Coordinates of C-alpha atoms and ligand atoms in Angstrom, one line a residue:
M1 CA -155.5 -8.9 114.9
E2 CA -153.4 -8.9 118.0
T3 CA -152.0 -5.4 118.5
T4 CA -148.2 -5.1 118.2
L5 CA -145.6 -2.5 118.9
A6 CA -145.5 -1.9 115.1
Q7 CA -149.0 -0.4 115.3
L8 CA -147.8 2.5 117.5
S9 CA -147.5 6.0 116.2
I10 CA -144.1 7.6 116.4
T11 CA -145.3 9.8 119.2
E12 CA -146.6 6.9 121.3
A13 CA -143.4 4.8 120.6
A14 CA -141.2 7.7 121.6
K15 CA -143.1 8.0 124.9
K16 CA -142.6 4.3 125.7
L17 CA -139.0 4.4 124.8
K18 CA -138.5 7.4 127.1
A19 CA -140.3 5.6 129.9
K20 CA -138.1 2.5 129.2
E21 CA -141.2 0.4 128.7
I22 CA -139.8 -0.8 125.4
T23 CA -136.5 -0.7 123.5
S24 CA -135.7 0.3 120.0
L25 CA -134.9 -3.3 119.3
D26 CA -138.4 -4.4 120.4
L27 CA -139.8 -1.8 117.9
A28 CA -137.6 -2.9 115.0
R29 CA -138.3 -6.6 115.7
A30 CA -142.1 -5.9 115.7
C31 CA -141.8 -4.2 112.3
L32 CA -139.6 -7.0 111.0
I33 CA -142.3 -9.5 112.0
E34 CA -144.9 -7.6 110.0
I35 CA -142.5 -7.4 107.1
Q36 CA -142.0 -11.1 107.2
K37 CA -145.7 -11.7 107.2
R38 CA -146.8 -9.3 104.5
N39 CA -144.0 -7.9 102.4
T40 CA -144.1 -10.7 99.9
S41 CA -147.7 -9.9 98.9
L42 CA -147.6 -6.1 99.5
N43 CA -144.2 -5.5 97.8
A44 CA -143.9 -2.4 99.9
Y45 CA -140.1 -2.8 100.4
L46 CA -137.8 -3.5 97.6
E47 CA -135.1 -4.2 100.1
V48 CA -135.1 -4.7 103.9
F49 CA -131.8 -3.8 105.4
A50 CA -130.0 -6.7 107.0
D51 CA -128.6 -4.5 109.7
A52 CA -131.9 -3.1 111.0
E53 CA -131.6 -4.9 114.3
A54 CA -128.0 -3.7 114.6
Q55 CA -129.0 -0.1 114.0
A56 CA -131.7 -0.5 116.7
K57 CA -129.2 -1.9 119.2
A58 CA -126.9 1.1 118.5
A59 CA -129.9 3.4 119.1
D60 CA -130.6 1.7 122.5
A61 CA -126.9 2.1 123.4
R62 CA -127.1 5.8 122.5
R63 CA -130.2 6.3 124.6
A64 CA -128.4 4.8 127.6
Q65 CA -125.5 7.1 126.9
D66 CA -127.8 10.2 126.6
E67 CA -129.3 9.2 130.0
K68 CA -125.8 8.9 131.6
E69 CA -125.0 12.4 130.3
K70 CA -128.5 13.6 131.4
K71 CA -129.2 14.7 127.8
E72 CA -132.7 14.7 126.3
S73 CA -132.9 12.1 123.5
H74 CA -134.2 13.1 120.1
P75 CA -137.9 12.1 119.6
L76 CA -136.8 10.0 116.6
L77 CA -134.0 8.1 118.4
G78 CA -134.6 4.4 117.8
I79 CA -137.7 4.9 115.7
P80 CA -137.8 2.5 112.7
L81 CA -138.6 4.3 109.4
A82 CA -138.9 3.3 105.8
I83 CA -137.2 5.3 103.0
K84 CA -138.4 5.8 99.5
D85 CA -136.0 4.3 97.0
N86 CA -135.1 7.6 95.4
I87 CA -133.4 9.0 98.5
L88 CA -129.7 8.3 98.8
I89 CA -128.3 6.4 101.8
E90 CA -124.5 6.0 101.6
G91 CA -123.5 2.4 100.7
R92 CA -127.0 1.3 99.9
I93 CA -128.8 0.8 96.6
A94 CA -131.0 3.6 95.4
S95 CA -132.8 2.5 92.3
A96 CA -135.8 4.8 92.0
A97 CA -137.5 1.6 91.1
S98 CA -135.9 1.7 87.7
K99 CA -133.9 -0.9 85.8
M100 CA -131.6 2.0 85.0
L101 CA -130.4 2.3 88.6
E102 CA -131.1 -1.3 89.7
H103 CA -127.5 -1.8 90.9
Y104 CA -126.6 1.8 91.7
V105 CA -125.1 2.2 95.2
A106 CA -125.2 5.7 96.7
S107 CA -121.8 7.1 97.5
Y108 CA -123.2 9.7 99.9
D109 CA -126.1 10.5 102.2
A110 CA -128.9 12.8 101.2
T111 CA -129.1 15.7 103.6
V112 CA -132.4 14.4 105.0
I113 CA -130.7 11.1 105.7
K114 CA -127.8 12.8 107.4
K115 CA -130.3 14.5 109.6
L116 CA -132.2 11.4 110.4
K117 CA -129.0 9.6 111.2
A118 CA -128.0 12.4 113.6
A119 CA -131.4 11.9 115.2
G120 CA -130.7 8.2 115.6
V121 CA -133.4 6.8 113.3
V122 CA -133.4 3.1 112.4
F123 CA -133.7 2.6 108.6
L124 CA -135.7 -0.6 107.9
G125 CA -135.4 -0.6 104.2
R126 CA -136.1 1.1 100.9
T127 CA -139.6 1.3 99.5
N128 CA -141.1 0.7 96.2
M129 CA -142.4 3.6 94.0
D130 CA -143.4 4.5 90.5
E131 CA -140.2 4.5 88.4
F132 CA -138.4 7.8 88.9
A133 CA -141.6 8.9 90.9
M134 CA -143.6 9.1 87.7
G135 CA -147.1 7.9 88.5
G136 CA -149.9 7.9 91.0
S137 CA -150.3 4.2 91.8
T138 CA -146.9 2.5 92.2
E139 CA -147.8 0.3 89.3
N140 CA -145.1 1.9 87.2
S141 CA -142.3 0.3 89.2
A142 CA -139.8 -1.8 87.3
F143 CA -140.1 -4.3 90.2
G144 CA -143.8 -4.9 90.2
P145 CA -146.7 -3.0 91.8
T146 CA -147.2 -2.4 95.5
R147 CA -150.6 -3.5 97.0
N148 CA -152.7 -1.5 99.3
P149 CA -152.6 -3.2 102.8
L150 CA -156.2 -2.2 103.4
D151 CA -157.4 -4.0 100.2
E152 CA -154.7 -5.9 98.4
G153 CA -156.7 -5.8 95.1
R154 CA -156.2 -2.0 95.1
V155 CA -153.2 0.3 94.6
P156 CA -151.7 2.2 97.5
G157 CA -151.5 5.4 95.5
G158 CA -148.2 6.8 94.2
S159 CA -145.6 7.5 93.6
S160 CA -144.6 6.9 97.2
G161 CA -146.9 3.9 97.4
G162 CA -144.3 1.6 99.0
S163 CA -143.7 4.1 101.8
A164 CA -147.5 4.5 102.4
A165 CA -148.1 0.7 102.3
A166 CA -145.3 0.1 104.7
V167 CA -146.7 2.6 107.3
A168 CA -150.4 1.6 106.8
G169 CA -149.6 -2.1 107.0
H170 CA -147.5 -1.5 110.1
L171 CA -144.3 -2.5 108.4
A172 CA -142.7 0.8 109.7
L173 CA -143.7 3.5 112.1
G174 CA -143.3 6.2 109.6
A175 CA -141.7 6.9 106.2
L176 CA -140.2 9.4 103.9
G177 CA -141.6 10.0 100.5
T178 CA -141.1 12.6 97.7
D179 CA -143.8 14.8 96.2
T180 CA -143.6 16.4 92.8
G181 CA -147.3 16.6 92.0
G182 CA -148.9 14.7 94.9
S183 CA -146.8 11.6 95.5
I184 CA -146.9 11.9 99.3
R185 CA -150.5 13.2 99.7
E186 CA -152.3 10.9 97.3
P187 CA -150.9 7.7 98.8
A188 CA -151.6 9.1 102.2
S189 CA -155.2 9.6 101.2
F190 CA -155.5 6.0 99.7
C191 CA -153.9 4.4 102.8
G192 CA -155.5 6.4 105.6
L193 CA -152.4 8.3 106.5
V194 CA -151.1 11.8 107.1
G195 CA -148.8 13.1 104.3
L196 CA -147.0 16.4 104.1
K197 CA -145.6 18.2 101.0
P198 CA -143.5 21.0 102.7
T199 CA -143.1 24.5 101.3
Y200 CA -140.7 24.5 98.4
G201 CA -137.2 24.8 99.8
A202 CA -138.2 24.0 103.4
V203 CA -136.5 20.6 103.1
S204 CA -133.2 20.1 101.2
R205 CA -133.5 18.1 98.0
F206 CA -129.7 17.2 98.1
G207 CA -129.5 13.5 97.5
A208 CA -133.0 13.0 96.3
I209 CA -133.1 11.6 92.8
A210 CA -134.5 14.5 90.8
M211 CA -137.7 14.4 88.9
G212 CA -138.9 18.0 88.5
S213 CA -136.5 20.2 90.3
S214 CA -138.8 23.2 90.7
L215 CA -141.6 21.0 92.1
D216 CA -139.9 18.2 94.1
Q217 CA -140.0 18.1 97.9
I218 CA -139.2 15.4 100.4
G219 CA -141.7 14.8 103.2
P220 CA -143.2 12.4 105.8
L221 CA -145.9 9.8 105.6
T222 CA -147.2 9.0 109.1
K223 CA -150.0 7.8 111.2
S224 CA -150.7 11.1 112.8
V225 CA -150.3 14.8 112.3
E226 CA -148.0 15.0 115.4
D227 CA -145.7 12.4 113.8
A228 CA -145.5 14.3 110.5
E229 CA -144.6 17.5 112.5
I230 CA -141.8 15.7 114.4
I231 CA -140.3 14.4 111.1
F232 CA -140.7 17.8 109.3
N233 CA -139.0 19.6 112.2
T234 CA -136.1 17.2 112.0
L235 CA -135.7 17.6 108.2
R236 CA -136.2 21.3 107.6
G237 CA -133.7 24.0 107.3
I238 CA -131.1 25.7 105.2
D239 CA -128.6 23.4 103.4
P240 CA -125.5 24.8 101.7
L241 CA -125.8 21.9 99.3
D242 CA -129.2 23.0 98.0
S243 CA -129.4 26.7 97.2
T244 CA -133.2 26.7 97.1
T245 CA -133.5 25.9 100.8
I246 CA -135.0 28.4 103.1
G247 CA -134.7 29.1 106.8
E248 CA -137.5 29.1 109.4
G249 CA -137.6 32.9 109.4
E250 CA -138.0 33.2 105.7
Y251 CA -141.7 34.1 105.9
A252 CA -143.3 36.3 108.5
A253 CA -145.5 34.6 111.1
R254 CA -149.2 34.9 110.2
P255 CA -152.1 35.5 112.5
R256 CA -154.7 32.7 112.8
R257 CA -158.2 33.6 111.6
K258 CA -160.1 30.4 112.1
R259 CA -161.3 30.8 108.5
V260 CA -161.0 28.0 106.0
G261 CA -161.2 28.7 102.2
V262 CA -163.2 26.3 100.0
P263 CA -162.9 26.6 96.2
R264 CA -166.4 25.3 95.5
H265 CA -166.1 26.0 91.8
L266 CA -163.4 23.2 91.6
L267 CA -165.7 20.6 93.1
K268 CA -168.6 20.8 90.7
E269 CA -167.7 17.7 88.7
G270 CA -165.2 14.8 88.7
V271 CA -165.3 14.1 92.4
D272 CA -167.0 10.9 93.6
A273 CA -170.3 11.9 95.4
D274 CA -169.5 10.0 98.6
V275 CA -166.0 11.5 98.8
L276 CA -167.6 15.0 98.5
A277 CA -170.1 14.0 101.2
Q278 CA -167.2 13.1 103.6
F279 CA -165.6 16.4 102.7
D280 CA -168.8 18.3 103.5
L281 CA -169.2 16.4 106.8
V282 CA -165.8 17.5 107.9
L283 CA -166.5 21.1 107.0
T284 CA -169.7 21.1 108.9
K285 CA -167.9 19.7 112.0
L286 CA -165.3 22.4 111.7
Q287 CA -168.0 25.0 111.7
T288 CA -169.3 23.7 115.0
Q289 CA -165.8 24.1 116.3
G290 CA -165.9 27.8 115.5
Y291 CA -164.3 27.8 112.0
E292 CA -165.8 30.0 109.3
L293 CA -166.0 28.7 105.8
V294 CA -165.2 31.1 103.1
D295 CA -165.8 30.6 99.4
V296 CA -162.5 31.3 97.5
E297 CA -162.0 31.7 93.8
L298 CA -158.9 30.3 92.1
P299 CA -159.8 31.1 88.4
S300 CA -156.6 29.5 87.0
A301 CA -156.8 26.3 89.0
G302 CA -158.5 24.6 86.2
L303 CA -155.3 25.0 84.2
A304 CA -153.1 23.4 86.9
L305 CA -153.1 19.9 85.6
A306 CA -152.2 21.1 82.0
V307 CA -149.5 23.4 83.3
Y308 CA -148.1 20.6 85.5
Y309 CA -148.0 18.1 82.7
I310 CA -145.9 20.6 80.6
I311 CA -143.5 21.8 83.3
M312 CA -142.9 18.4 85.0
P313 CA -142.0 16.5 81.8
A314 CA -139.8 19.4 80.7
E315 CA -137.8 19.3 83.9
S316 CA -137.9 15.4 84.1
S317 CA -136.5 15.0 80.6
T318 CA -133.7 17.4 81.5
N319 CA -132.9 15.6 84.8
L320 CA -133.0 12.2 83.2
A321 CA -130.5 13.2 80.5
R322 CA -127.8 12.3 83.1
Y323 CA -128.5 8.6 82.6
D324 CA -126.3 8.4 79.6
S325 CA -124.9 4.9 80.3
I326 CA -121.4 6.3 80.9
R327 CA -121.4 8.0 84.3
Y328 CA -123.6 5.6 86.1
G329 CA -126.5 3.3 85.7
L330 CA -127.3 0.7 83.1
S331 CA -124.7 0.6 80.4
L332 CA -125.2 -1.4 77.2
K333 CA -122.8 -1.3 74.3
G334 CA -123.8 -0.4 70.7
K335 CA -121.7 0.2 67.6
D336 CA -121.1 3.8 68.5
L337 CA -121.8 6.3 71.3
T338 CA -125.2 7.2 69.9
E339 CA -126.2 3.6 69.9
D340 CA -124.8 3.1 73.4
Y341 CA -127.2 5.9 74.6
A342 CA -130.2 4.5 72.7
K343 CA -129.7 0.9 73.7
S344 CA -129.1 1.7 77.4
R345 CA -131.9 4.2 77.7
A346 CA -134.4 2.0 75.8
A347 CA -133.6 -0.9 78.1
G348 CA -133.3 1.1 81.3
F349 CA -136.4 3.2 81.2
G350 CA -139.9 1.9 81.4
P351 CA -142.8 3.1 79.2
E352 CA -144.1 5.9 81.5
V353 CA -140.6 7.4 81.9
R354 CA -140.0 7.3 78.1
R355 CA -143.4 8.9 77.5
R356 CA -142.4 11.8 79.7
I357 CA -139.0 12.2 78.2
I358 CA -140.5 12.4 74.8
L359 CA -143.2 14.9 76.0
G360 CA -140.6 17.0 77.8
T361 CA -138.2 17.1 75.0
Y362 CA -141.0 18.2 72.7
V363 CA -142.3 21.1 74.8
L364 CA -138.7 22.4 75.2
S365 CA -137.9 22.1 71.5
A366 CA -137.0 25.4 69.8
G367 CA -140.1 25.7 67.7
Y368 CA -142.5 25.0 70.6
Y369 CA -140.8 26.4 73.7
D370 CA -142.9 29.7 73.7
A371 CA -146.1 28.0 72.9
Y372 CA -145.9 25.4 75.7
Y373 CA -143.2 25.8 78.3
G374 CA -143.2 29.6 78.1
K375 CA -147.0 29.8 78.4
A376 CA -147.1 27.2 81.2
G377 CA -144.6 29.4 83.2
L378 CA -146.9 32.4 82.9
A379 CA -150.0 30.4 84.0
R380 CA -148.0 29.0 86.9
Q381 CA -147.2 32.6 88.1
K382 CA -150.9 33.6 87.7
L383 CA -151.9 30.5 89.8
T384 CA -149.3 31.3 92.4
D385 CA -150.7 34.9 92.7
E386 CA -154.2 33.6 93.0
V387 CA -153.4 31.1 95.8
T388 CA -151.3 33.8 97.6
R389 CA -154.2 36.2 97.5
A390 CA -156.8 33.7 98.6
L391 CA -154.6 32.8 101.6
E392 CA -154.5 36.4 102.8
T393 CA -157.9 36.0 104.4
V394 CA -158.0 32.3 105.4
D395 CA -155.7 29.9 107.4
A396 CA -155.9 27.2 104.7
I397 CA -157.6 26.3 101.5
V398 CA -159.2 22.8 101.6
V399 CA -160.2 20.3 98.9
P400 CA -160.4 16.5 98.8
T401 CA -156.9 15.2 98.3
A402 CA -158.0 12.9 95.5
P403 CA -161.3 12.7 93.6
C404 CA -161.8 9.0 94.6
P405 CA -160.5 6.3 97.0
A406 CA -157.8 3.8 96.0
T407 CA -158.5 2.4 92.6
K408 CA -158.1 -1.3 91.6
I409 CA -154.8 -2.6 90.3
G410 CA -154.9 -2.2 86.5
E411 CA -158.0 0.1 86.6
K412 CA -156.1 3.2 85.4
S413 CA -154.2 1.7 82.6
D414 CA -154.8 4.7 80.4
P415 CA -152.2 7.3 81.3
L416 CA -154.5 10.3 80.9
S417 CA -157.0 8.9 83.4
M418 CA -154.1 8.3 85.8
Y419 CA -153.0 12.0 85.4
L420 CA -156.5 13.2 86.3
M421 CA -156.0 11.8 89.8
D422 CA -153.6 14.6 90.4
I423 CA -156.1 17.3 89.8
F424 CA -156.1 18.6 93.4
T425 CA -152.5 18.0 94.4
V426 CA -150.4 19.5 91.6
T427 CA -151.3 23.1 92.4
A428 CA -149.2 23.2 95.6
N429 CA -146.1 22.0 93.8
L430 CA -146.6 24.6 91.1
T431 CA -147.1 27.4 93.6
G432 CA -144.6 26.1 96.2
N433 CA -147.1 26.2 99.1
P434 CA -147.1 23.6 101.8
A435 CA -149.9 21.1 101.7
L436 CA -151.0 18.3 104.1
S437 CA -153.4 15.4 103.5
V438 CA -155.2 14.2 106.6
P439 CA -157.7 11.3 106.8
M440 CA -161.4 12.5 106.5
G441 CA -163.3 9.3 106.9
T442 CA -164.1 6.4 104.7
V443 CA -166.2 5.4 101.7
T444 CA -167.3 1.9 100.6
R445 CA -166.4 0.2 97.3
E446 CA -167.5 -3.4 96.6
G447 CA -168.0 -4.1 100.3
K448 CA -164.6 -2.7 101.4
T449 CA -164.2 0.3 103.6
L450 CA -161.6 2.6 102.1
P451 CA -160.1 5.8 103.5
V452 CA -160.1 9.2 101.8
G453 CA -158.2 12.3 102.7
I454 CA -158.7 16.1 102.9
Q455 CA -156.0 18.3 101.6
L456 CA -155.1 21.6 103.4
T457 CA -152.9 24.2 101.7
A458 CA -151.4 27.0 103.7
A459 CA -149.3 30.1 102.9
H460 CA -145.6 29.7 102.1
G461 CA -143.7 28.7 105.3
D462 CA -146.8 28.3 107.3
E463 CA -146.6 24.5 108.0
A464 CA -147.7 25.4 111.5
A465 CA -151.2 26.4 110.2
L466 CA -151.4 22.9 108.5
F467 CA -150.4 21.1 111.7
E468 CA -152.9 23.1 113.8
L469 CA -155.9 22.6 111.5
G470 CA -154.8 19.1 110.7
K471 CA -154.9 18.1 114.4
K472 CA -158.3 19.7 114.7
I473 CA -159.6 17.5 111.8
Q474 CA -157.8 14.4 113.1
N475 CA -159.6 14.9 116.4
L476 CA -163.1 15.6 115.1
G477 CA -164.1 12.0 115.4
Ligands
LIG501 N1 -148.8 11.5 90.0 C1 -148.0 12.6 89.7 C2 -147.2 12.3 88.4 O1 -147.3 11.2 87.9 C3 -147.2 13.0 90.8 C4 -145.8 12.3 90.9 C5 -145.0 12.8 92.0 O2 -145.5 13.6 92.9 N2 -143.8 12.3 92.1 O3 -146.4 13.0 88.0

C-alpha cells in the first residue's frame, strides 16, 4: 500500500503542520479518501461529517493567525479525529448506536469536545460502538457490526470498536472512546493501538452518554503512546459540570522504582498460550532494560468480573431509566403511560441492553440489594485496597490486556463468553486506577497476523508512570 498522510501519527502530523510541509486540509482529505475506500465494509463511522473539510480550512486559517501573532499553536490544531457516538457534539446526532437515540441531536458540547474545539481539532465523524457501550466486540450496535481493518472477518473489539477501526485503518489520526470495563483498552489490543483509561475523575464525563457512572471514563485511542499523552493532557482537569473531576495536584507525585508488578496467579489459566508467550517476551526485554519484575498478589482479583457484572448493570439500569419516551429518544404510543414506556423501550433497546437492565433492576431490588449490590461494593473496596497496596512498591502492574487476539465475527454469541474477555480490564474501572494498553507483538490465527496488547495499571493520578513505561515497551522492538 502506498503510504498516505492518513498513516501519520498525531505527533508526526503536528510536526509537519508546524513545518508547513502539509496543511490540515491535506490531512483531512487523506483521511476522507481512506474513509471513501473502506468505511462501507468496515462500518467504523456511523456518520462522516459533511463539514470536515471546512473545519480543516478553519484550522489552517487559525494556524496562520497564530503565526501572525507569534503564538505557539496547540499540538492538536488541525488534527482530524474520530469521536465515539456516545459523546455529545452540539448540533450533531449522538445515538450511542441505539435505535432509542437514532435521531437524537445533541443540544450542547461534552466538556471534552469543548476542549478539543478550543484546541482546533477537526471532527471527522461519529464512530460505531456497542449499543450504549455494552459489549466487547461492537457487534451489539443497532447499526451493524464494525469489522477489524487488520482482518475483516474479525471484530475490532468493543465497545469503542468504531473508533479503534477508524484509527487502525487510517480513517482518522486518533479517536476518543469511552471505557467502563475495558472499552478503550480491549479494542486497542485487538487493533494494534494504544488506549488509555484515565484515573476516575481525571477527565470530565459531562456530555458522555452514561453507562456506569462510577466506572465510566473518556480516553484516547491512538497509534502511539505520545499521541495518547497529548490527547489526555488536552482533556484532563477539573470541570464544574462534573463534581467527580480531579485536578492535576490531587495525588502526590510518586518516585519511580523501575519495578513492575506481575500478578502471576491470575495468568495460570484462560489466557491463550501464544499471548502469554508474547507477554513473557516483553517482560524479559524489560528486565534487560534494568526493570525488576516483582510477583504481586491481588487475592480479590478473581472476583473482579463478578463484581463488575453486578455494579455495572445496576448503574446502567438506573442511567437508562431516563429513556422514558417522553423527554427524548424514541417515542411510541400505547393505550396509557405504562404502555408508552413498554412499547418505546422494547423497540428502542437491543437485546444486550435489555439483558443488563433486567439484571441491574434485579440486583437493586429490595430483597436482593444486600446480597448482591451491597456485597459487590464491599468486594470492590477490598480490591481497591489490594491494588493500592501492590502499587506501593512498583511503578505499574502488568497483565495481557485481553486473554486472546481479536475473535471472529459471531464467535462470541454467548454473552457469558463475551463477558470473560473483560477479565483483565474491569479491575481498573472498579478501583479507579489509570490503565494503558500498548501493543506487545502479534500472534497468528488461521494464517493472519493479529496484534495483542499489554495492560499497565498505575497508582491513582499517575498517568505519567503509564506513559513512561508505555514508551519503553513501545520502543523495545
Ligand atoms: N465489555 C465490557 C462490557 O460489556 C466493557 C464495556 C465498556 O467498557 N463500555 O460491559
